[in-house]
Coordinates of C-alpha atoms in Angstrom, one line a residue:
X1 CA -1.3 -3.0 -22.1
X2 CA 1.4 -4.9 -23.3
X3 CA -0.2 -7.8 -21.2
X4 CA -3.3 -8.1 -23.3
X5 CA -1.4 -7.7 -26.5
X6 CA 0.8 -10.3 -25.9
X7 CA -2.6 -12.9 -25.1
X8 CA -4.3 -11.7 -28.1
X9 CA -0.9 -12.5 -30.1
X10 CA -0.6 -16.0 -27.8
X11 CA -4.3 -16.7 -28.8
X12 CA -3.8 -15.6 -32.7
X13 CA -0.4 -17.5 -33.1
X14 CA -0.5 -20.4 -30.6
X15 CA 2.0 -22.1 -32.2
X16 CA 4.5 -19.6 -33.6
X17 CA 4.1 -16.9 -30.1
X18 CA 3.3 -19.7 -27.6
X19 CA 6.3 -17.9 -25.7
X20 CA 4.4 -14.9 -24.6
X21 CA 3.1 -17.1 -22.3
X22 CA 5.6 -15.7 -20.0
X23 CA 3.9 -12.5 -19.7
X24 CA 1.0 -14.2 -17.5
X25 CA 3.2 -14.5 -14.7
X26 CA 3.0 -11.8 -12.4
X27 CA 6.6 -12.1 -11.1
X28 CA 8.1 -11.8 -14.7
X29 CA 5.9 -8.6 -15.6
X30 CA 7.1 -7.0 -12.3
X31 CA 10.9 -7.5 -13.0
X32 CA 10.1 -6.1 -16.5
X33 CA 8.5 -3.0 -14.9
X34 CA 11.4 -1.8 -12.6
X35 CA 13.7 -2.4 -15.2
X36 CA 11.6 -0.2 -17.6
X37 CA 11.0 2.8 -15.5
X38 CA 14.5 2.8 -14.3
X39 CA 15.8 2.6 -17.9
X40 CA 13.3 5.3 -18.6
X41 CA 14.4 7.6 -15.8
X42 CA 17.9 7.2 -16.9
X43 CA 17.8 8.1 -20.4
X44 CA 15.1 10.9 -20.1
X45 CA 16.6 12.0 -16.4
X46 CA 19.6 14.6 -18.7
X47 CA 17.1 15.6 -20.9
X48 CA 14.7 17.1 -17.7
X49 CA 17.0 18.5 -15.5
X50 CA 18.2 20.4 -18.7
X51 CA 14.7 21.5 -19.4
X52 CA 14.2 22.1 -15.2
X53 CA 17.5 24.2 -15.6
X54 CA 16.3 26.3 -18.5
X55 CA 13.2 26.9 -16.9
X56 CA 14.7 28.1 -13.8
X57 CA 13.2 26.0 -11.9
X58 CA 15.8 26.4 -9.1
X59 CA 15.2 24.8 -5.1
X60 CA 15.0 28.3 -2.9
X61 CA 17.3 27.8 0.3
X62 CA 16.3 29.4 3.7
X63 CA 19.4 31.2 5.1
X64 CA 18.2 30.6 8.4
X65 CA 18.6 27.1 8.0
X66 CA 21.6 24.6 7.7
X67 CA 24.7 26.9 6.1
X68 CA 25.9 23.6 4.4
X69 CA 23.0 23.8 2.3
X70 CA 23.4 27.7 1.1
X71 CA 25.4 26.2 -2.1
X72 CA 22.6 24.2 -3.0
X73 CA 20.2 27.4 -3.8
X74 CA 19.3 27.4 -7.6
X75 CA 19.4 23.3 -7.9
X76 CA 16.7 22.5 -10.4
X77 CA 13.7 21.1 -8.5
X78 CA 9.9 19.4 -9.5
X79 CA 12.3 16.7 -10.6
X80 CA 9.7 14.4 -9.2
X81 CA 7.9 14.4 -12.6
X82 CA 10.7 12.4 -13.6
X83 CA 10.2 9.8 -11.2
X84 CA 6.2 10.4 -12.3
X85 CA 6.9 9.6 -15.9
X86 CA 8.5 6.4 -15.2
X87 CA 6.2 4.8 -12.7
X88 CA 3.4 5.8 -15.2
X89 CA 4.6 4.5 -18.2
X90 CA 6.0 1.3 -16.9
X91 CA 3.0 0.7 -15.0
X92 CA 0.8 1.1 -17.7
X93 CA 2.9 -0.8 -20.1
X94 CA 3.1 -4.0 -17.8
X95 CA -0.1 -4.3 -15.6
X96 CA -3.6 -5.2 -16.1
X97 CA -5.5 -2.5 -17.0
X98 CA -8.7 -4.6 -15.7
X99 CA -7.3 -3.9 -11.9
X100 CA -8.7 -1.2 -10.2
X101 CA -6.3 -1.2 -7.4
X102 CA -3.7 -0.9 -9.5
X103 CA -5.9 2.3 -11.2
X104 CA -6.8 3.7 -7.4
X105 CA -3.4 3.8 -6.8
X106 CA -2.4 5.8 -9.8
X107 CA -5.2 8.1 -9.1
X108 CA -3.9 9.1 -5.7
X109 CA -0.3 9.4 -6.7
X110 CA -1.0 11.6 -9.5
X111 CA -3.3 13.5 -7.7
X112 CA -0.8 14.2 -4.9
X113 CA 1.5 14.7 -7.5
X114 CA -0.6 17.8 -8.7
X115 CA -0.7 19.2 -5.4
X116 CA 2.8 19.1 -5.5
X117 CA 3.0 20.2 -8.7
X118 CA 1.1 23.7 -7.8
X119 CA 3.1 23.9 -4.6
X120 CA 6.5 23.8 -6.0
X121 CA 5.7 26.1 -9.2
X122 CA 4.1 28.7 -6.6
X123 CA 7.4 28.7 -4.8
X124 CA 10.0 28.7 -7.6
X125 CA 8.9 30.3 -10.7
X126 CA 6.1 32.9 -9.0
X127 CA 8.8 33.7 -6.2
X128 CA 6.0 33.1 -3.5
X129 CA 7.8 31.3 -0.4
X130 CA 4.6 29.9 0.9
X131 CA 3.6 28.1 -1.9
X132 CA -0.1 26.7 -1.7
X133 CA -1.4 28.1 1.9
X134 CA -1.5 25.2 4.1
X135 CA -5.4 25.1 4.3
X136 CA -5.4 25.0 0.8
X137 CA -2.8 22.2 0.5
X138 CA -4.3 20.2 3.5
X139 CA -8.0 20.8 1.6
X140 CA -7.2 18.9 -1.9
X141 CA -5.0 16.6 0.2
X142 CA -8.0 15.6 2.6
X143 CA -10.5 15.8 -0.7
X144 CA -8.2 13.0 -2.8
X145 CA -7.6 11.1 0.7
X146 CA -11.3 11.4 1.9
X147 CA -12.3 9.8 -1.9
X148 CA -9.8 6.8 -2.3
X149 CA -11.0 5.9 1.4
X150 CA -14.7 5.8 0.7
X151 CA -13.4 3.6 -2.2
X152 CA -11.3 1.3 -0.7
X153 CA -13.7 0.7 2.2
X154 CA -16.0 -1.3 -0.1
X155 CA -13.7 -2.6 -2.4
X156 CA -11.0 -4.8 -0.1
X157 CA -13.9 -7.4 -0.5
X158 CA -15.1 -7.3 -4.1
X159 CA -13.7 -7.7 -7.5
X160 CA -15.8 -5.5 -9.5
X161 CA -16.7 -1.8 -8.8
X162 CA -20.1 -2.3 -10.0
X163 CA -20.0 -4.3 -6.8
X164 CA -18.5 -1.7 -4.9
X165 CA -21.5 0.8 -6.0
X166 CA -24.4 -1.8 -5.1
X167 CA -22.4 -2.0 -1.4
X168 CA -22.1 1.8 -0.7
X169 CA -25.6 2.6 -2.3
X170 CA -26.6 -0.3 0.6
X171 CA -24.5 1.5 3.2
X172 CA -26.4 4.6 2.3
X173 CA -29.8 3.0 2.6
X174 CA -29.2 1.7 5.5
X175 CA -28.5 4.7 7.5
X176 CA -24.5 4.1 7.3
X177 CA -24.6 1.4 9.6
X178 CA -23.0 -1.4 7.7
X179 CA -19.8 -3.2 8.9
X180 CA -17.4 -4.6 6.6
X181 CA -15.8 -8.1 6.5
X182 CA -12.8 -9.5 8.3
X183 CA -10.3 -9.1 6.0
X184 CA -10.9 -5.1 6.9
X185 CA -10.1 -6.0 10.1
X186 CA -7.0 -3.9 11.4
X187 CA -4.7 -6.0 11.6
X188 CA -1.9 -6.5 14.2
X189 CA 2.0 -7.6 12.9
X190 CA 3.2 -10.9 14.6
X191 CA -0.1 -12.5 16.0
X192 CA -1.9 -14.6 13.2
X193 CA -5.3 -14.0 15.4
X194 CA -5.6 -10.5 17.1
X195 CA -7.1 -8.1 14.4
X196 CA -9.6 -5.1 15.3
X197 CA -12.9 -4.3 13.4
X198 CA -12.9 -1.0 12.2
X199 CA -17.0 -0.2 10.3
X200 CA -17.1 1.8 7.4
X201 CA -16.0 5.2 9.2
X202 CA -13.4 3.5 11.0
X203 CA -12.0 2.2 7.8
X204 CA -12.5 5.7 6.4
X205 CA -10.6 7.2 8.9
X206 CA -7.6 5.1 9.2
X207 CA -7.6 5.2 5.4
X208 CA -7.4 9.1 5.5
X209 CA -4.5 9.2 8.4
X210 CA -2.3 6.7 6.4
X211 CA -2.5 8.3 2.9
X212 CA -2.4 11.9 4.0
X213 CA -0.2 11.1 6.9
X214 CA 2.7 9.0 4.9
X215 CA 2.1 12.1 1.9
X216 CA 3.3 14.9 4.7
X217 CA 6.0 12.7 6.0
X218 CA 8.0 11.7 3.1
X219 CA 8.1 15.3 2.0
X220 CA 9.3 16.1 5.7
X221 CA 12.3 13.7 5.0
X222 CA 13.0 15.0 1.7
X223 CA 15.4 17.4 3.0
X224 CA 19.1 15.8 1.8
X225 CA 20.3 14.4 -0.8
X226 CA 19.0 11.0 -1.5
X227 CA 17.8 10.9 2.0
X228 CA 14.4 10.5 1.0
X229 CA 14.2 8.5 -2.4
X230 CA 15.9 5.3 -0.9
X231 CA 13.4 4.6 2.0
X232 CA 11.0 5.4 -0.8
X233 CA 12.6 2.1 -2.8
X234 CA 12.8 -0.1 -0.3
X235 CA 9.6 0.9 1.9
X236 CA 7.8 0.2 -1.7
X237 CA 9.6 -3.0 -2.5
X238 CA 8.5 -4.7 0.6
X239 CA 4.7 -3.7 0.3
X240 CA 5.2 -4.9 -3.2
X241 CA 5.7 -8.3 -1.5
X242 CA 2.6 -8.1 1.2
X243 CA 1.0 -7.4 -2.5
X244 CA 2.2 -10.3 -3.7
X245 CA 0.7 -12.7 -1.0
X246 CA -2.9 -10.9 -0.3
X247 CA -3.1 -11.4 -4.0
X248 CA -2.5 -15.3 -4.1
X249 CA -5.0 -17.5 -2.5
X250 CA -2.6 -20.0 -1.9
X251 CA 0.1 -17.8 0.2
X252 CA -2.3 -15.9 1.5
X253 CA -3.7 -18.7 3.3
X254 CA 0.0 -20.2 3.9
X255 CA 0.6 -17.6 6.1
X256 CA -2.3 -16.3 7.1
X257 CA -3.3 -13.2 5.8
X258 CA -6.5 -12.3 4.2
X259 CA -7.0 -12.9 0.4
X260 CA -7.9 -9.7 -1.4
X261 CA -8.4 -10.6 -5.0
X262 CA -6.5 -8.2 -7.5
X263 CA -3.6 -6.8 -4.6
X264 CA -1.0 -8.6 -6.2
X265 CA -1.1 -6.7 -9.0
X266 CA 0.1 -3.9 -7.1
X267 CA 3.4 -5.6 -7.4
X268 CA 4.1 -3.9 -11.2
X269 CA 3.4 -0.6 -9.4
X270 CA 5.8 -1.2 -6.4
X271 CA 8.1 -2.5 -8.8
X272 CA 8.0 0.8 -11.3
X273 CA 8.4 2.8 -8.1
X274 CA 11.3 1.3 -7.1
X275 CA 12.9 1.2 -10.8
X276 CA 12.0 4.9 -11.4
X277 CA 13.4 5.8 -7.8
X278 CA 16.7 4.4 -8.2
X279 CA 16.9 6.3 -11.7
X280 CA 16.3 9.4 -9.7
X281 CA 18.9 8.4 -6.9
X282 CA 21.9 8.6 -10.0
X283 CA 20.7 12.1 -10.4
X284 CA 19.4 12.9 -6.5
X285 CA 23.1 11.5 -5.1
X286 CA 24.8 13.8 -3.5
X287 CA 25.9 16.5 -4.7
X288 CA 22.5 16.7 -6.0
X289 CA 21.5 17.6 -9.7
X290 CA 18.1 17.6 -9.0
X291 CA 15.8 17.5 -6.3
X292 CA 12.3 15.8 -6.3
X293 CA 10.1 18.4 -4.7
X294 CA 6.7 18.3 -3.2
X295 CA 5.4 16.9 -6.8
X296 CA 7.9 13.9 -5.8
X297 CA 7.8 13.3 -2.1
X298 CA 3.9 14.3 -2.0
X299 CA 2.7 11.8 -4.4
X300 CA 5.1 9.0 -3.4
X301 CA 3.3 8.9 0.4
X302 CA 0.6 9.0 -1.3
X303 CA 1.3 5.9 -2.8
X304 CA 2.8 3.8 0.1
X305 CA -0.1 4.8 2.0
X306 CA -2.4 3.5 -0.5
X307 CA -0.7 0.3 -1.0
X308 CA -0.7 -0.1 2.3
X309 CA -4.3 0.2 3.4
X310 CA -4.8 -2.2 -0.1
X311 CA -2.7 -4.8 1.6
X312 CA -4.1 -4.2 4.8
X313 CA -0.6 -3.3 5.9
X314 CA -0.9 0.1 7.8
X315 CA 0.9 -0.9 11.0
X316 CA 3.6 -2.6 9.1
X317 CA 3.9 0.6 7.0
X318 CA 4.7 2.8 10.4
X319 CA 7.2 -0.1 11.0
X320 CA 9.1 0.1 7.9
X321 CA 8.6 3.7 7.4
X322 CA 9.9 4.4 11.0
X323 CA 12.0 7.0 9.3
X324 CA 8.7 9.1 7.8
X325 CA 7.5 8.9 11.5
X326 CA 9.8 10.0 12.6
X327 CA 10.5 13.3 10.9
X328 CA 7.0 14.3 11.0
X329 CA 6.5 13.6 14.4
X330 CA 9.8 15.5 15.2
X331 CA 8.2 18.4 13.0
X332 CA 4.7 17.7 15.2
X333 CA 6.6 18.4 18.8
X334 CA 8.8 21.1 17.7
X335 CA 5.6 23.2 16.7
X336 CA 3.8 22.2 19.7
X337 CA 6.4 22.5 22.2
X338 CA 7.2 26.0 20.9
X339 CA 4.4 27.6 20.9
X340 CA 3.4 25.8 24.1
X341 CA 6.5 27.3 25.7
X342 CA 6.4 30.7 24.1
X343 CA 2.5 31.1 25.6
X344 CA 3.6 30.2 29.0
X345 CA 7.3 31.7 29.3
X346 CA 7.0 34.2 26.7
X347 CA 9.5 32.9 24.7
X348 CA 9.7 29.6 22.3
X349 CA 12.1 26.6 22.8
X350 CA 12.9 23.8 21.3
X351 CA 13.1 20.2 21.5
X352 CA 15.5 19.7 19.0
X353 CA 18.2 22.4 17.4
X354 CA 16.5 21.9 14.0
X355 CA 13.9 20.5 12.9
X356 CA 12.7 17.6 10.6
X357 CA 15.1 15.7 12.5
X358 CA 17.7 15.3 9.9
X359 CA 18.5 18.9 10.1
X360 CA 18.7 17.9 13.9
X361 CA 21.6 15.8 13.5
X362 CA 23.2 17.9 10.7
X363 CA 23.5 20.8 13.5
X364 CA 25.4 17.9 16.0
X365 CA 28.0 18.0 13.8
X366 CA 26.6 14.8 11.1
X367 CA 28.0 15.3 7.8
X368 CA 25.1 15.4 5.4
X369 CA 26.1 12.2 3.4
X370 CA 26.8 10.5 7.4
X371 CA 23.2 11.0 8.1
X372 CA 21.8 9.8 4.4
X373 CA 23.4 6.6 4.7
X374 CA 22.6 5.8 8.2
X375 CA 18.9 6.6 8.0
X376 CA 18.9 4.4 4.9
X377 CA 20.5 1.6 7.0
X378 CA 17.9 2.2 9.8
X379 CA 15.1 1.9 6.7
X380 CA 16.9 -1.5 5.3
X381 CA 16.9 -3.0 9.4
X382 CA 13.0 -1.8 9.8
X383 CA 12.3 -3.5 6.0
X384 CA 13.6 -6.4 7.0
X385 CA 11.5 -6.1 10.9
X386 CA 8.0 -5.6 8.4
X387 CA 8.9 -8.5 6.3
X388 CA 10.2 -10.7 9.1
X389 CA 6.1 -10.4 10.2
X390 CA 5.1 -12.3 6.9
X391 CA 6.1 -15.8 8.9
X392 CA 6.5 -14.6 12.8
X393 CA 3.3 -14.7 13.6

């Protein structure tokens, strides 16, 4: 918004506003985003975790989990709509509201967010432990993924969606037997040639896995204080760099990775999320004053897993994510090993004492903020792995 202001004022004033030139440039716009949302979260951050308070809005605590954690019961939750209000209105203040990545993005994070939303006020203010039944989560989840994913599969190449329309109308006709371009192409961290073509339902699918996969394991990891917020931050940072170069012809073609016209737009985004989320880390340190919920965690996978398939960048996102993956898949064998076990010995066991694995290390005798600061230092070492893949190749 405040980008086409500023060129109709450049255009009406030439010589008196010839400054606002300086909005133009992407990199100057995305410094002025994080700063926004982060000033945002920070001054409206009292103001709802009073309201969350009032409401009683308070984070339930299962007694059968981590003891430590008992003192924690009544902490106001959902405070991922703070986190919401500041990526939103710094990313619609500083990016071009022509760029429907940018707007695909948004879609998906607010639609998670929703999910969330109905989850977390299901638990805390109807008393109802289950929240939304899993079927019922995993449905709208699949229905939001299923959509963006049937976008994106025509869009990576074109730069208009009447474009995209003509393309899957065409895919329709043609008995879904189109394939899509290279720059679709799966590609493989550290070799500048190996790539795999995925077709349209290919594309769909991986596109589904990584957004509703990435949702689920953030909100696995949001378990401590902080733990999951700063991975969110720098996980986002760094796609907001892949952004950065699909979106210029020039490094794009520097260092070998396919140009998608409009990507590096995502950059505002990635910056906002990273500005809001470290205005919910003053709040979210421990002792927490807030927690971010499945609103939060739900909606910010939803975003990195967006960005990601944008930037062609899933591989790299289970790189530098290696944290998400690992929590959910922790979550994925303790289920299965259980009930494998209980079905053939008549009684469940476990591969680890707790389960996500944070809660695994808490029970070996980790202090809470111990394990918070090393998996963020595991995060920063797989960031800088992902990024490292930009030139070794």
């Amino acid at each position: 918004m405040l980008l086409s202001l500023a060129q109709w004022l450049q255009g009406a004033y030439p010589d008196q506003l010839g400054f606002l030139r300086v909005f133009q440039y992407l990199t100057m716009r995305a410094v002025l985003a994080a700063m926004t949302a982060l000033l945002i979260g920070l001054a409206f951050g009292p103001m709802v975790i009073r309201r969350l308070s009032a409401l009683k809005i308070g984070q339930p605590i299962r007694e059968y989990g981590v003891q430590s954690h008992l003192s924690k019961s009544g902490t106001p939750t959902m405070g991922g709509v703070l986190i919401l209000l500041g990526i939103g209105i710094s990313t619609l203040l500083w990016f071009d509201w022509s760029n429907r990545f940018v707007w695909i993005v948004m879609l998906v994070t607010l639609g998670f967010g929703a999910i969330g939303w109905v989850d977390d006020w299901r638990k805390v203010v109807h008393k109802n432990p289950e929240g939304m039944r899993s079927r019922e989560k995993y449905f709208w989840q699949s229905l939001i993924g299923l959509v963006a994913a049937l976008y994106l599969a025509f869009s990576v190449s074109e730069t208009s969606n009447l474009r995209v329309l003509e393309l899957f109308l065409r895919w329709v006709q043609s008995g879904f037997s189109n394939d899509l371009p290279p720059k679709a192409d799966l590609m493989v961290p550290f070799f500048k040639s190996i790539s795999y073509p995925l077709g349209v339902f290919g594309f769909i699918i991986l596109t589904y896995l990584v957004i509703v996969g990435s949702s689920n394991a953030v909100n696995f990891t949001d378990g401590l204080d902080g733990l999951a917020i700063m991975p969110v931050v720098m996980v986002g940072s760094a796609l907001g760099v892949f952004a950065y170069v699909t979106g210029s012809s020039v490094y794009s073609k520097y260092l070998l990775f396919p140009y998608i016209p409009g990507s590096g737009e995502l950059l505002i985004f990635c910056s906002a999320m990273a500005g809001a989320g470290l205005a919910f880390l003053w709040f979210n340190t421990h002792p927490a004053q807030v927690f971010m919920g499945d609103v939060g965690a739900l909606s910010l996978g939803g975003a990195l897993g967006t960005i990601a398939v944008i930037t062609r960048q899933e591989i790299v996102l289970a790189i530098m994510g290696g944290i998400f993956v690992a929590e959910a898949l922790s979550v994925m064998l303790q289920v299965v090993w259980f009930k494998y076990t209980k079905k053939r010995y008549g009684e469940g066991r476990r591969i680890f004492k707790m389960a996500p694995l944070h809660h695994h290390f808490e029970k070996s005798g980790w202090k809470e903020t111990q394990v918070v600061v090393r998996f963020w230092i595991i995060t920063m070492l797989l960031c800088l792995v992902g990024l490292a893949s930009l030139k070794l190749r």
